[in-house]
CSV table of C-alpha atoms and ligand atoms in Angstrom, one decimal:
chain,number,residue,atom,x,y,z
A,1,UNK,CA,78.7,78.6,130.0
A,2,UNK,CA,75.2,79.3,129.1
A,3,UNK,CA,74.8,82.3,131.5
A,4,UNK,CA,77.9,84.1,130.2
A,5,UNK,CA,77.4,87.1,128.0
A,6,UNK,CA,78.6,86.6,124.4
A,7,UNK,CA,80.5,89.4,122.6
A,8,UNK,CA,82.4,89.7,119.4
A,9,UNK,CA,85.7,91.6,119.2
A,10,UNK,CA,86.3,92.3,115.5
A,11,UNK,CA,90.1,92.2,115.6
A,12,UNK,CA,93.0,90.4,117.4
A,13,UNK,CA,94.7,91.7,120.6
A,14,UNK,CA,97.8,90.8,122.6
A,15,UNK,CA,97.4,87.5,124.4
A,16,UNK,CA,96.9,89.1,127.8
A,17,UNK,CA,94.1,91.3,126.5
A,18,UNK,CA,92.4,88.5,124.7
A,19,UNK,CA,92.6,86.4,127.8
A,20,UNK,CA,91.0,89.2,129.9
A,21,UNK,CA,88.0,89.4,127.4
A,22,UNK,CA,87.6,85.6,127.4
A,23,UNK,CA,87.7,85.5,131.2
A,24,UNK,CA,84.9,88.1,131.4
A,25,UNK,CA,82.7,87.1,128.4
A,26,UNK,CA,82.2,84.3,125.9
A,27,UNK,CA,84.3,86.2,123.3
A,28,UNK,CA,84.6,85.5,119.6
A,29,UNK,CA,87.6,87.3,117.9
A,30,UNK,CA,87.5,88.2,114.2
A,31,UNK,CA,90.5,89.0,112.1
A,32,UNK,CA,90.1,92.7,111.7
A,33,UNK,CA,86.9,93.1,109.6
A,34,UNK,CA,83.2,92.7,110.0
A,35,UNK,CA,81.6,89.8,108.2
A,36,UNK,CA,80.0,90.7,104.8
A,37,UNK,CA,76.7,89.4,106.2
A,38,UNK,CA,76.3,91.1,109.6
A,39,UNK,CA,73.6,88.5,110.4
A,40,UNK,CA,76.6,86.3,111.2
A,41,UNK,CA,77.0,88.4,114.4
A,42,UNK,CA,73.6,87.1,115.7
A,43,UNK,CA,73.8,86.1,119.3
A,44,UNK,CA,76.6,88.5,120.2
A,45,UNK,CA,75.4,91.0,122.8
A,46,UNK,CA,78.2,93.5,122.1
A,47,UNK,CA,80.4,94.3,119.2
A,48,UNK,CA,83.9,95.8,119.8
A,49,UNK,CA,85.7,97.5,116.9
A,50,UNK,CA,88.7,99.7,116.5
A,51,UNK,CA,89.5,102.6,114.1
A,52,UNK,CA,89.9,100.9,110.8
A,53,UNK,CA,86.5,99.2,111.2
A,54,UNK,CA,83.7,101.5,110.3
A,55,UNK,CA,80.4,101.4,112.0
A,56,UNK,CA,78.4,104.0,110.1
A,57,UNK,CA,74.7,104.1,109.7
A,58,UNK,CA,74.4,101.3,107.2
A,59,UNK,CA,76.2,98.9,109.5
A,60,UNK,CA,74.2,100.0,112.5
A,61,UNK,CA,71.0,99.3,110.6
A,62,UNK,CA,72.2,95.8,109.7
A,63,UNK,CA,73.4,94.8,113.1
A,64,UNK,CA,71.4,91.9,114.7
A,65,UNK,CA,69.1,93.0,117.5
A,66,UNK,CA,71.1,90.8,119.9
A,67,UNK,CA,73.8,93.5,120.0
A,68,UNK,CA,73.1,95.9,122.8
A,69,UNK,CA,76.4,97.8,122.8
A,70,UNK,CA,79.0,98.9,120.3
A,71,UNK,CA,82.4,99.7,121.8
A,72,UNK,CA,85.5,101.0,120.2
A,73,UNK,CA,89.0,100.1,121.3
A,74,UNK,CA,90.1,103.7,120.9
A,75,UNK,CA,89.5,107.2,122.1
A,76,UNK,CA,89.0,108.4,118.5
A,77,UNK,CA,85.4,107.8,117.2
A,78,UNK,CA,85.4,109.2,113.7
A,79,UNK,CA,84.9,105.6,112.4
A,80,UNK,CA,81.6,105.4,114.3
A,81,UNK,CA,78.2,107.0,113.7
A,82,UNK,CA,77.6,107.6,117.4
A,83,UNK,CA,74.2,109.3,117.0
A,84,UNK,CA,73.0,106.3,114.8
A,85,UNK,CA,74.3,103.8,117.4
A,86,UNK,CA,72.5,105.6,120.2
A,87,UNK,CA,69.4,106.1,118.1
A,88,UNK,CA,69.3,102.3,117.6
A,89,UNK,CA,68.9,101.9,121.4
A,90,UNK,CA,72.5,100.6,121.8
A,91,UNK,CA,75.1,101.8,124.2
A,92,UNK,CA,78.3,103.3,122.6
A,93,UNK,CA,81.6,102.9,124.5
A,94,UNK,CA,85.2,104.0,124.1
A,95,UNK,CA,88.5,104.0,125.9
A,96,UNK,CA,89.5,107.5,127.0
A,97,UNK,CA,92.1,108.2,129.7
A,98,UNK,CA,93.8,104.8,129.8
A,99,UNK,CA,95.7,105.5,126.6
A,100,UNK,CA,96.5,109.1,127.3
A,101,UNK,CA,100.1,108.5,128.6
A,102,UNK,CA,101.0,106.2,125.8
A,103,UNK,CA,99.8,108.6,123.1
A,104,UNK,CA,101.5,111.6,124.8
A,105,UNK,CA,104.7,109.6,124.9
A,106,UNK,CA,104.4,109.0,121.2
A,107,UNK,CA,103.9,112.7,120.6
A,108,UNK,CA,107.3,113.3,122.2
A,109,UNK,CA,108.8,110.4,120.2
A,110,UNK,CA,107.5,112.2,117.0
A,111,UNK,CA,108.9,115.6,118.3
A,112,UNK,CA,112.4,114.2,118.9
A,113,UNK,CA,112.3,112.2,115.7
A,114,UNK,CA,111.3,115.2,113.6
A,115,UNK,CA,113.5,117.8,115.2
A,116,UNK,CA,116.6,115.6,115.5
A,117,UNK,CA,116.4,114.2,111.9
A,118,UNK,CA,115.8,110.6,113.0
A,119,UNK,CA,114.8,109.4,109.6
A,120,UNK,CA,118.0,110.6,107.9
A,121,UNK,CA,120.1,109.4,110.9
A,122,UNK,CA,118.6,105.9,110.8
A,123,UNK,CA,119.0,105.7,107.1
A,124,UNK,CA,122.6,106.8,107.3
A,125,UNK,CA,123.7,104.4,110.0
A,126,UNK,CA,121.8,101.5,108.4
A,127,UNK,CA,123.3,102.2,105.0
A,128,UNK,CA,126.7,101.1,106.1
A,129,UNK,CA,128.1,104.3,104.6
A,130,UNK,CA,128.5,106.3,107.7
A,131,UNK,CA,131.9,108.0,107.6
A,132,UNK,CA,132.1,108.9,111.3
A,133,UNK,CA,131.3,111.8,113.5
A,134,UNK,CA,131.4,115.2,111.9
A,135,UNK,CA,130.5,118.5,113.5
A,136,UNK,CA,128.3,119.5,110.5
A,137,UNK,CA,126.5,116.2,110.2
A,138,UNK,CA,122.7,116.0,110.6
A,139,UNK,CA,122.3,119.2,112.5
A,140,UNK,CA,118.8,119.3,114.0
A,141,UNK,CA,116.8,121.7,116.2
A,142,UNK,CA,116.9,122.1,119.9
A,143,UNK,CA,113.7,122.4,121.9
A,144,UNK,CA,114.4,124.5,125.0
A,145,UNK,CA,112.8,127.9,124.9
A,146,UNK,CA,110.6,127.0,121.9
A,147,UNK,CA,106.8,127.1,121.8
A,148,UNK,CA,104.9,123.8,121.8
A,149,UNK,CA,101.5,124.6,120.3
A,150,UNK,CA,98.7,122.2,120.8
A,151,UNK,CA,95.7,122.1,118.5
A,152,UNK,CA,93.0,120.3,120.4
A,153,UNK,CA,94.1,120.6,124.1
A,154,UNK,CA,92.2,117.6,125.6
A,155,UNK,CA,93.5,114.8,127.7
A,156,UNK,CA,96.3,113.8,125.3
A,157,UNK,CA,97.3,117.4,124.5
A,158,UNK,CA,97.5,118.2,128.2
A,159,UNK,CA,99.6,115.1,128.9
A,160,UNK,CA,101.9,116.0,125.9
A,161,UNK,CA,102.2,119.5,127.3
A,162,UNK,CA,103.4,118.2,130.7
A,163,UNK,CA,106.2,116.3,128.8
A,164,UNK,CA,107.1,119.3,126.6
A,165,UNK,CA,107.5,121.5,129.7
A,166,UNK,CA,110.2,119.1,130.9
A,167,UNK,CA,112.1,120.0,127.7
A,168,UNK,CA,112.0,123.7,128.7
A,169,UNK,CA,109.3,124.5,126.2
A,170,UNK,CA,106.5,127.0,126.7
A,171,UNK,CA,103.0,125.9,125.9
A,172,UNK,CA,100.3,127.5,123.8
A,173,UNK,CA,97.1,126.0,122.6
A,174,UNK,CA,94.2,126.6,120.3
A,175,UNK,CA,90.8,125.3,121.3
A,176,UNK,CA,87.4,126.8,120.6
A,177,UNK,CA,87.0,127.5,124.3
A,178,UNK,CA,89.6,128.4,126.8
A,179,UNK,CA,90.2,125.8,129.6
A,180,UNK,CA,89.9,126.6,133.3
A,181,UNK,CA,93.2,128.1,134.6
A,182,UNK,CA,94.0,125.1,136.8
A,183,UNK,CA,93.6,122.8,133.8
A,184,UNK,CA,95.6,125.1,131.6
A,185,UNK,CA,98.5,124.9,134.0
A,186,UNK,CA,100.2,128.0,132.6
A,187,UNK,CA,99.5,127.2,128.9
A,188,UNK,CA,98.5,130.2,126.9
A,189,UNK,CA,95.2,130.0,125.0
A,190,UNK,CA,95.4,131.7,121.6
A,191,UNK,CA,91.9,132.1,120.4
A,192,UNK,CA,92.8,133.1,116.8
A,193,UNK,CA,94.0,130.1,114.9
A,194,UNK,CA,96.3,132.1,112.6
A,195,UNK,CA,98.0,133.9,115.5
A,196,UNK,CA,98.4,130.5,117.2
A,197,UNK,CA,100.1,129.0,114.2
A,198,UNK,CA,102.4,132.1,113.7
A,199,UNK,CA,103.7,131.7,117.3
A,200,UNK,CA,104.1,127.9,117.3
A,201,UNK,CA,107.5,126.2,116.8
A,202,UNK,CA,106.3,122.6,117.3
A,203,UNK,CA,102.7,122.1,116.4
A,204,UNK,CA,100.9,119.1,117.9
A,205,UNK,CA,97.7,118.1,116.2
A,206,UNK,CA,95.8,116.3,118.9
A,207,UNK,CA,92.2,117.0,118.2
A,208,UNK,CA,89.5,114.5,117.2
A,209,UNK,CA,88.6,114.4,113.5
A,210,UNK,CA,85.3,116.2,113.0
A,211,UNK,CA,83.9,118.2,110.0
A,212,UNK,CA,85.5,121.3,111.7
A,213,UNK,CA,89.0,119.9,112.1
A,214,UNK,CA,89.1,118.1,108.7
A,215,UNK,CA,92.0,119.6,106.7
A,216,UNK,CA,92.6,122.2,109.5
A,217,UNK,CA,96.2,122.3,108.3
A,218,UNK,CA,95.7,123.5,104.8
A,219,UNK,CA,97.7,125.7,102.4
A,220,UNK,CA,96.5,129.0,103.9
A,221,UNK,CA,97.3,128.0,107.5
A,222,UNK,CA,100.7,126.5,106.6
A,223,UNK,CA,101.5,130.0,105.1
A,224,UNK,CA,101.0,131.4,108.6
A,225,UNK,CA,103.7,129.2,110.1
A,226,UNK,CA,107.4,129.7,110.6
A,227,UNK,CA,109.6,127.9,108.0
A,228,UNK,CA,111.4,126.4,111.1
A,229,UNK,CA,108.2,125.0,112.4
A,230,UNK,CA,107.6,121.3,113.0
A,231,UNK,CA,104.2,119.6,112.5
A,232,UNK,CA,103.3,116.5,114.6
A,233,UNK,CA,100.1,114.5,114.3
A,234,UNK,CA,98.7,112.0,116.8
A,235,UNK,CA,95.0,112.9,116.1
A,236,UNK,CA,93.8,111.7,112.7
A,237,UNK,CA,95.5,111.9,109.3
A,238,UNK,CA,92.7,113.9,107.8
A,239,UNK,CA,93.3,116.9,110.1
A,240,UNK,CA,96.2,117.6,107.6
A,241,UNK,CA,95.6,118.3,103.9
A,242,UNK,CA,98.5,116.2,102.5
A,243,UNK,CA,98.4,118.2,99.3
A,244,UNK,CA,99.4,121.2,101.4
A,245,UNK,CA,101.8,119.7,103.8
A,246,UNK,CA,103.8,117.6,101.4
A,247,UNK,CA,104.8,120.5,99.1
A,248,UNK,CA,105.6,122.6,102.1
A,249,UNK,CA,107.9,119.9,103.4
A,250,UNK,CA,109.5,119.5,100.0
A,251,UNK,CA,110.0,123.2,99.6
A,252,UNK,CA,111.3,123.9,103.1
A,253,UNK,CA,108.3,126.0,104.0
A,254,UNK,CA,107.9,123.6,107.0
A,255,UNK,CA,111.1,122.2,108.6
A,256,UNK,CA,109.9,118.7,109.4
A,257,UNK,CA,106.9,116.5,110.3
A,258,UNK,CA,106.4,113.7,112.8
A,259,UNK,CA,103.3,111.6,111.9
A,260,UNK,CA,101.8,108.7,113.7
A,261,UNK,CA,98.5,108.9,111.8
A,262,UNK,CA,98.0,109.4,108.1
A,263,UNK,CA,95.1,110.1,105.8
A,264,UNK,CA,93.8,106.9,104.2
A,265,UNK,CA,96.0,104.7,106.3
A,266,UNK,CA,97.2,102.1,105.6
A,267,UNK,CA,97.1,103.4,102.0
A,268,UNK,CA,98.7,106.7,102.9
A,269,UNK,CA,100.2,109.2,100.4
A,270,UNK,CA,103.4,107.6,99.3
A,271,UNK,CA,105.0,110.9,98.6
A,272,UNK,CA,105.8,111.0,102.3
A,273,UNK,CA,108.3,108.1,101.8
A,274,UNK,CA,110.5,110.3,99.7
A,275,UNK,CA,110.7,113.1,102.3
A,276,UNK,CA,113.8,112.7,104.6
A,277,UNK,CA,112.3,115.4,106.9
A,278,UNK,CA,109.4,113.2,107.8
A,279,UNK,CA,109.5,110.9,110.8
A,280,UNK,CA,106.6,108.4,110.4
A,281,UNK,CA,105.2,105.7,112.6
A,282,UNK,CA,102.4,103.2,111.7
A,283,UNK,CA,99.8,104.5,114.2
A,284,UNK,CA,101.4,103.0,117.3
A,285,UNK,CA,100.2,105.8,119.6
A,286,UNK,CA,98.6,103.6,122.2
A,287,UNK,CA,100.6,100.4,121.5
A,288,UNK,CA,102.0,99.4,124.8
A,289,UNK,CA,101.1,96.2,126.6
A,290,UNK,CA,100.0,98.1,129.7
A,291,UNK,CA,97.7,100.3,127.6
A,292,UNK,CA,96.3,97.4,125.6
A,293,UNK,CA,95.3,95.6,128.9
A,294,UNK,CA,93.9,98.9,130.4
A,295,UNK,CA,91.8,99.5,127.3
A,296,UNK,CA,90.5,96.0,127.5
A,297,UNK,CA,89.7,96.4,131.2
A,298,UNK,CA,87.9,99.7,130.4
A,299,UNK,CA,85.7,98.0,127.8
A,300,UNK,CA,85.0,95.0,130.0
A,301,UNK,CA,83.9,97.3,132.9
A,302,UNK,CA,81.7,99.3,130.5
A,303,UNK,CA,80.1,96.2,129.1
A,304,UNK,CA,79.4,94.8,132.5
A,305,UNK,CA,77.6,98.0,133.3
A,306,UNK,CA,75.6,97.8,130.2
A,307,UNK,CA,74.6,94.2,130.8
A,308,UNK,CA,73.7,95.1,134.4
A,309,UNK,CA,71.6,98.1,133.3
A,310,UNK,CA,74.0,100.7,134.6
A,311,UNK,CA,75.4,103.7,132.7
A,312,UNK,CA,79.1,103.0,132.0
A,313,UNK,CA,81.7,105.6,132.9
A,314,UNK,CA,83.2,105.2,129.4
A,315,UNK,CA,79.9,105.7,127.5
A,316,UNK,CA,80.6,108.1,124.6
A,317,UNK,CA,79.0,111.4,125.6
B,1,DGY,C1,92.8,106.1,119.3
B,1,DGY,O1,92.6,105.5,120.4
B,1,DGY,O2,91.9,106.8,118.7
B,1,DGY,C2,94.1,105.9,118.8
B,1,DGY,O3,94.3,106.6,117.6
B,1,DGY,C3,94.4,104.5,118.5
B,1,DGY,O4,93.6,104.1,117.5
Protein backbone atom coordinates (compact mmCIF):
# COMPACT_ATOMS: atom_id res chain seq x y z
CA UNK A 1 0.00 0.00 0.00
CA UNK A 2 1.50 3.31 -1.07
CA UNK A 3 0.46 5.25 2.06
CA UNK A 4 2.02 2.77 4.47
CA UNK A 5 5.25 3.76 6.18
CA UNK A 6 8.21 1.62 5.19
CA UNK A 7 10.66 0.39 7.82
CA UNK A 8 13.63 -1.95 7.91
CA UNK A 9 14.16 -4.35 10.80
CA UNK A 10 17.74 -5.55 10.58
CA UNK A 11 17.20 -8.99 12.16
CA UNK A 12 14.60 -11.76 12.32
CA UNK A 13 11.98 -12.13 15.03
CA UNK A 14 9.51 -14.77 16.18
CA UNK A 15 6.61 -15.06 13.72
CA UNK A 16 4.12 -13.22 15.94
CA UNK A 17 6.45 -10.26 16.27
CA UNK A 18 7.24 -10.12 12.54
CA UNK A 19 3.52 -10.29 11.76
CA UNK A 20 2.87 -7.36 14.12
CA UNK A 21 5.52 -5.23 12.38
CA UNK A 22 4.11 -6.19 8.96
CA UNK A 23 0.57 -5.32 10.04
CA UNK A 24 1.70 -1.86 11.13
CA UNK A 25 4.27 -0.96 8.45
CA UNK A 26 5.63 -2.08 5.15
CA UNK A 27 8.47 -3.99 6.83
CA UNK A 28 11.64 -5.41 5.33
CA UNK A 29 13.54 -7.88 7.53
CA UNK A 30 17.29 -8.34 7.15
CA UNK A 31 19.25 -11.31 8.44
CA UNK A 32 21.06 -9.71 11.39
CA UNK A 33 23.43 -7.25 9.75
CA UNK A 34 23.26 -3.92 8.01
CA UNK A 35 24.04 -3.87 4.29
CA UNK A 36 27.65 -2.94 3.44
CA UNK A 37 26.27 -0.09 1.38
CA UNK A 38 23.79 1.71 3.61
CA UNK A 39 22.31 3.42 0.55
CA UNK A 40 20.45 0.12 0.14
CA UNK A 41 18.22 1.29 3.01
CA UNK A 42 16.96 4.22 0.92
CA UNK A 43 13.18 4.50 1.20
CA UNK A 44 12.99 3.07 4.70
CA UNK A 45 11.65 5.63 7.18
CA UNK A 46 12.96 3.84 10.23
CA UNK A 47 15.71 1.38 11.01
CA UNK A 48 15.33 -1.08 13.86
CA UNK A 49 18.46 -2.76 15.22
CA UNK A 50 19.36 -4.89 18.21
CA UNK A 51 22.53 -5.07 20.36
CA UNK A 52 24.91 -6.94 18.06
CA UNK A 53 24.24 -4.36 15.32
CA UNK A 54 26.27 -1.21 15.90
CA UNK A 55 24.92 2.20 14.92
CA UNK A 56 27.88 4.41 15.73
CA UNK A 57 28.64 7.77 14.21
CA UNK A 58 30.01 6.43 10.89
CA UNK A 59 26.80 4.46 10.32
CA UNK A 60 24.63 7.41 11.33
CA UNK A 61 26.42 9.62 8.80
CA UNK A 62 25.89 7.06 6.03
CA UNK A 63 22.18 6.45 6.67
CA UNK A 64 19.90 7.61 3.86
CA UNK A 65 17.93 10.76 4.63
CA UNK A 66 14.66 8.82 4.32
CA UNK A 67 15.36 7.30 7.77
CA UNK A 68 13.67 9.42 10.43
CA UNK A 69 14.11 7.12 13.39
CA UNK A 70 16.53 4.53 14.70
CA UNK A 71 15.06 2.11 17.19
CA UNK A 72 16.74 -0.60 19.18
CA UNK A 73 15.00 -3.78 20.13
CA UNK A 74 16.60 -3.68 23.58
CA UNK A 75 16.86 -1.62 26.72
CA UNK A 76 20.65 -1.56 26.39
CA UNK A 77 21.96 1.10 24.05
CA UNK A 78 25.73 0.82 24.20
CA UNK A 79 25.71 -0.32 20.53
CA UNK A 80 24.22 3.06 19.52
CA UNK A 81 25.72 6.51 19.37
CA UNK A 82 22.58 8.16 20.71
CA UNK A 83 23.92 11.74 20.60
CA UNK A 84 24.93 11.24 16.94
CA UNK A 85 21.50 9.82 16.05
CA UNK A 86 19.76 12.75 17.73
CA UNK A 87 22.17 15.29 16.24
CA UNK A 88 21.30 13.92 12.79
CA UNK A 89 17.70 14.98 13.45
CA UNK A 90 16.42 11.43 13.91
CA UNK A 91 14.41 10.02 16.78
CA UNK A 92 16.08 7.32 18.90
CA UNK A 93 13.81 4.66 20.44
CA UNK A 94 14.32 1.70 22.78
CA UNK A 95 12.23 -0.88 24.66
CA UNK A 96 12.47 -0.32 28.41
CA UNK A 97 9.92 -1.70 30.92
CA UNK A 98 8.44 -4.43 28.71
CA UNK A 99 11.46 -6.70 29.16
CA UNK A 100 12.06 -6.01 32.84
CA UNK A 101 10.31 -9.11 34.17
CA UNK A 102 11.91 -11.48 31.68
CA UNK A 103 15.43 -10.22 32.43
CA UNK A 104 14.79 -10.23 36.19
CA UNK A 105 13.60 -13.84 35.90
CA UNK A 106 16.85 -14.63 34.09
CA UNK A 107 18.84 -13.06 36.92
CA UNK A 108 17.19 -15.53 39.29
CA UNK A 109 17.88 -18.40 36.90
CA UNK A 110 21.55 -17.37 36.97
CA UNK A 111 21.54 -17.10 40.75
CA UNK A 112 20.10 -20.58 41.23
CA UNK A 113 22.29 -22.05 38.50
CA UNK A 114 25.44 -20.61 40.01
CA UNK A 115 24.71 -21.26 43.69
CA UNK A 116 23.35 -24.79 43.15
CA UNK A 117 26.12 -25.88 40.80
CA UNK A 118 23.85 -26.42 37.81
CA UNK A 119 26.66 -26.75 35.26
CA UNK A 120 28.29 -29.60 37.17
CA UNK A 121 24.93 -31.20 37.91
CA UNK A 122 23.81 -31.11 34.28
CA UNK A 123 27.17 -32.44 33.12
CA UNK A 124 27.00 -35.29 35.62
CA UNK A 125 23.51 -36.47 34.82
CA UNK A 126 24.05 -36.15 31.06
CA UNK A 127 27.34 -38.05 31.25
CA UNK A 128 25.52 -41.27 32.03
CA UNK A 129 27.98 -41.81 34.91
CA UNK A 130 25.84 -40.67 37.79
CA UNK A 131 26.23 -43.17 40.60
CA UNK A 132 23.09 -42.14 42.51
CA UNK A 133 22.20 -39.88 45.41
CA UNK A 134 24.97 -39.13 47.86
CA UNK A 135 24.83 -36.76 50.79
CA UNK A 136 28.12 -35.13 49.83
CA UNK A 137 27.35 -34.77 46.15
CA UNK A 138 27.38 -31.34 44.51
CA UNK A 139 26.80 -29.35 47.67
CA UNK A 140 25.88 -25.78 46.79
CA UNK A 141 24.95 -22.66 48.71
CA UNK A 142 21.61 -21.63 50.21
CA UNK A 143 20.18 -18.16 49.73
CA UNK A 144 18.02 -17.33 52.76
CA UNK A 145 19.63 -14.70 54.97
CA UNK A 146 22.23 -13.78 52.34
CA UNK A 147 22.72 -10.32 50.87
CA UNK A 148 21.69 -9.76 47.27
CA UNK A 149 23.76 -6.78 46.12
CA UNK A 150 22.63 -4.97 42.99
CA UNK A 151 25.09 -2.86 41.02
CA UNK A 152 22.88 -0.60 38.93
CA UNK A 153 19.52 -0.54 40.71
CA UNK A 154 17.27 0.47 37.83
CA UNK A 155 14.13 -1.20 36.53
CA UNK A 156 15.71 -4.64 36.14
CA UNK A 157 17.67 -4.47 39.40
CA UNK A 158 14.52 -3.52 41.32
CA UNK A 159 12.53 -6.35 39.75
CA UNK A 160 15.30 -8.84 40.54
CA UNK A 161 15.37 -7.53 44.13
CA UNK A 162 11.64 -8.25 44.50
CA UNK A 163 12.32 -11.83 43.46
CA UNK A 164 15.40 -12.17 45.70
CA UNK A 165 13.35 -11.04 48.72
CA UNK A 166 11.06 -14.00 48.09
CA UNK A 167 14.12 -16.21 48.70
CA UNK A 168 14.59 -14.61 52.13
CA UNK A 169 17.53 -12.45 51.01
CA UNK A 170 18.21 -8.92 52.16
CA UNK A 171 18.87 -6.33 49.49
CA UNK A 172 21.72 -3.85 49.14
CA UNK A 173 22.56 -1.72 46.14
CA UNK A 174 25.22 0.56 44.79
CA UNK A 175 24.14 3.44 42.56
CA UNK A 176 25.74 6.84 42.25
CA UNK A 177 22.59 8.31 43.74
CA UNK A 178 20.33 6.89 46.38
CA UNK A 179 16.79 6.08 45.23
CA UNK A 180 13.69 7.53 46.89
CA UNK A 181 12.67 5.45 49.94
CA UNK A 182 9.44 4.22 48.34
CA UNK A 183 11.41 3.01 45.30
CA UNK A 184 14.14 1.44 47.45
CA UNK A 185 11.51 -0.65 49.21
CA UNK A 186 13.81 -1.46 52.14
CA UNK A 187 16.95 -2.00 50.07
CA UNK A 188 20.08 -0.52 51.64
CA UNK A 189 22.03 1.98 49.56
CA UNK A 190 25.78 1.56 50.05
CA UNK A 191 27.47 4.60 48.58
CA UNK A 192 30.99 3.22 48.77
CA UNK A 193 31.58 0.59 46.08
CA UNK A 194 34.21 -1.28 48.08
CA UNK A 195 31.99 -1.51 51.17
CA UNK A 196 29.10 -2.63 48.98
CA UNK A 197 31.18 -5.44 47.48
CA UNK A 198 32.50 -6.51 50.87
CA UNK A 199 28.95 -6.97 52.18
CA UNK A 200 27.47 -8.70 49.15
CA UNK A 201 26.93 -12.46 48.90
CA UNK A 202 25.27 -12.50 45.49
CA UNK A 203 26.35 -9.63 43.25
CA UNK A 204 24.00 -8.78 40.39
CA UNK A 205 25.52 -6.58 37.70
CA UNK A 206 22.51 -4.86 36.14
CA UNK A 207 23.85 -1.48 35.06
CA UNK A 208 24.11 -0.16 31.53
CA UNK A 209 27.55 -0.33 29.95
CA UNK A 210 29.07 3.14 29.98
CA UNK A 211 32.66 4.40 30.26
CA UNK A 212 32.07 4.53 34.04
CA UNK A 213 30.87 0.93 34.36
CA UNK A 214 33.32 -0.59 31.86
CA UNK A 215 35.39 -3.21 33.78
CA UNK A 216 33.74 -2.17 37.06
CA UNK A 217 34.47 -5.67 38.33
CA UNK A 218 38.25 -5.68 38.13
CA UNK A 219 41.05 -7.26 40.16
CA UNK A 220 41.00 -4.63 42.84
CA UNK A 221 37.27 -4.88 43.42
CA UNK A 222 37.21 -8.67 43.32
CA UNK A 223 39.77 -8.56 46.13
CA UNK A 224 37.11 -6.73 48.23
CA UNK A 225 34.63 -9.58 47.84
CA UNK A 226 34.04 -12.64 49.97
CA UNK A 227 35.46 -15.91 48.59
CA UNK A 228 31.95 -17.34 48.98
CA UNK A 229 30.48 -14.60 46.80
CA UNK A 230 28.68 -15.24 43.54
CA UNK A 231 28.78 -12.87 40.55
CA UNK A 232 25.80 -12.55 38.18
CA UNK A 233 25.70 -10.46 35.02
CA UNK A 234 22.60 -9.44 33.06
CA UNK A 235 23.98 -6.01 32.09
CA UNK A 236 26.74 -6.21 29.52
CA UNK A 237 29.81 -8.43 29.38
CA UNK A 238 32.26 -5.56 29.48
CA UNK A 239 31.17 -4.57 32.98
CA UNK A 240 33.43 -7.47 34.01
CA UNK A 241 37.15 -7.62 33.31
CA UNK A 242 37.38 -11.28 32.27
CA UNK A 243 41.12 -11.28 33.01
CA UNK A 244 40.22 -10.57 36.63
CA UNK A 245 37.13 -12.77 37.08
CA UNK A 246 38.39 -15.92 35.34
CA UNK A 247 41.49 -16.34 37.55
CA UNK A 248 39.38 -15.54 40.61
CA UNK A 249 36.93 -18.31 39.67
CA UNK A 250 39.80 -20.68 38.90
CA UNK A 251 41.52 -19.95 42.19
CA UNK A 252 38.43 -20.06 44.42
CA UNK A 253 38.61 -16.36 45.23
CA UNK A 254 35.03 -16.13 43.90
CA UNK A 255 32.72 -19.10 44.47
CA UNK A 256 30.78 -19.06 41.20
CA UNK A 257 29.39 -16.91 38.40
CA UNK A 258 26.15 -16.82 36.44
CA UNK A 259 26.53 -15.00 33.15
CA UNK A 260 23.91 -14.18 30.53
CA UNK A 261 26.08 -11.57 28.79
CA UNK A 262 29.72 -11.88 27.86
CA UNK A 263 32.40 -9.51 26.62
CA UNK A 264 32.87 -9.87 22.86
CA UNK A 265 29.84 -12.11 22.49
CA UNK A 266 29.38 -14.32 20.59
CA UNK A 267 33.21 -14.61 20.52
CA UNK A 268 33.49 -14.71 24.31
CA UNK A 269 36.52 -15.76 26.33
CA UNK A 270 36.63 -19.56 25.92
CA UNK A 271 38.36 -20.02 29.28
CA UNK A 272 34.86 -19.78 30.77
CA UNK A 273 33.99 -23.12 29.18
CA UNK A 274 36.52 -24.91 31.38
CA UNK A 275 35.10 -23.50 34.59
CA UNK A 276 32.59 -25.84 36.25
CA UNK A 277 31.59 -23.04 38.62
CA UNK A 278 30.26 -20.89 35.78
CA UNK A 279 26.63 -21.17 34.74
CA UNK A 280 26.35 -19.49 31.35
CA UNK A 281 23.48 -18.59 29.07
CA UNK A 282 23.64 -17.19 25.51
CA UNK A 283 22.12 -13.74 26.21
CA UNK A 284 18.55 -15.00 26.58
CA UNK A 285 17.56 -12.39 29.19
CA UNK A 286 14.52 -11.05 27.36
CA UNK A 287 13.79 -14.16 25.30
CA UNK A 288 10.18 -15.00 26.00
CA UNK A 289 7.46 -14.90 23.41
CA UNK A 290 5.43 -12.48 25.51
CA UNK A 291 8.39 -10.13 25.82
CA UNK A 292 9.29 -10.30 22.13
CA UNK A 293 5.72 -9.29 21.22
CA UNK A 294 5.66 -6.53 23.84
CA UNK A 295 9.00 -5.16 22.60
CA UNK A 296 7.62 -5.13 19.07
CA UNK A 297 4.46 -3.34 20.18
CA UNK A 298 6.53 -0.73 22.04
CA UNK A 299 8.55 0.03 18.92
CA UNK A 300 5.45 0.10 16.71
CA UNK A 301 3.79 2.60 19.07
CA UNK A 302 6.95 4.70 19.21
CA UNK A 303 7.32 4.75 15.42
CA UNK A 304 3.66 5.67 14.95
CA UNK A 305 4.29 8.62 17.27
CA UNK A 306 7.38 9.66 15.30
CA UNK A 307 5.51 9.43 11.99
CA UNK A 308 2.63 11.47 13.47
CA UNK A 309 4.99 14.14 14.80
CA UNK A 310 4.52 13.20 18.47
CA UNK A 311 7.22 12.47 21.04
CA UNK A 312 7.22 8.73 21.77
CA UNK A 313 7.09 7.48 25.34
CA UNK A 314 10.00 5.20 24.54
CA UNK A 315 12.26 7.89 23.08
CA UNK A 316 15.77 7.40 24.50
CA UNK A 317 16.27 10.21 27.01
C1 LIG B 1 18.67 -5.61 26.28
O1 LIG B 1 17.50 -5.37 26.01
O2 LIG B 1 19.55 -4.75 26.33
C2 LIG B 1 18.99 -7.03 26.52
O3 LIG B 1 20.31 -7.25 26.87
C3 LIG B 1 18.65 -7.83 25.32
O4 LIG B 1 19.53 -7.52 24.32
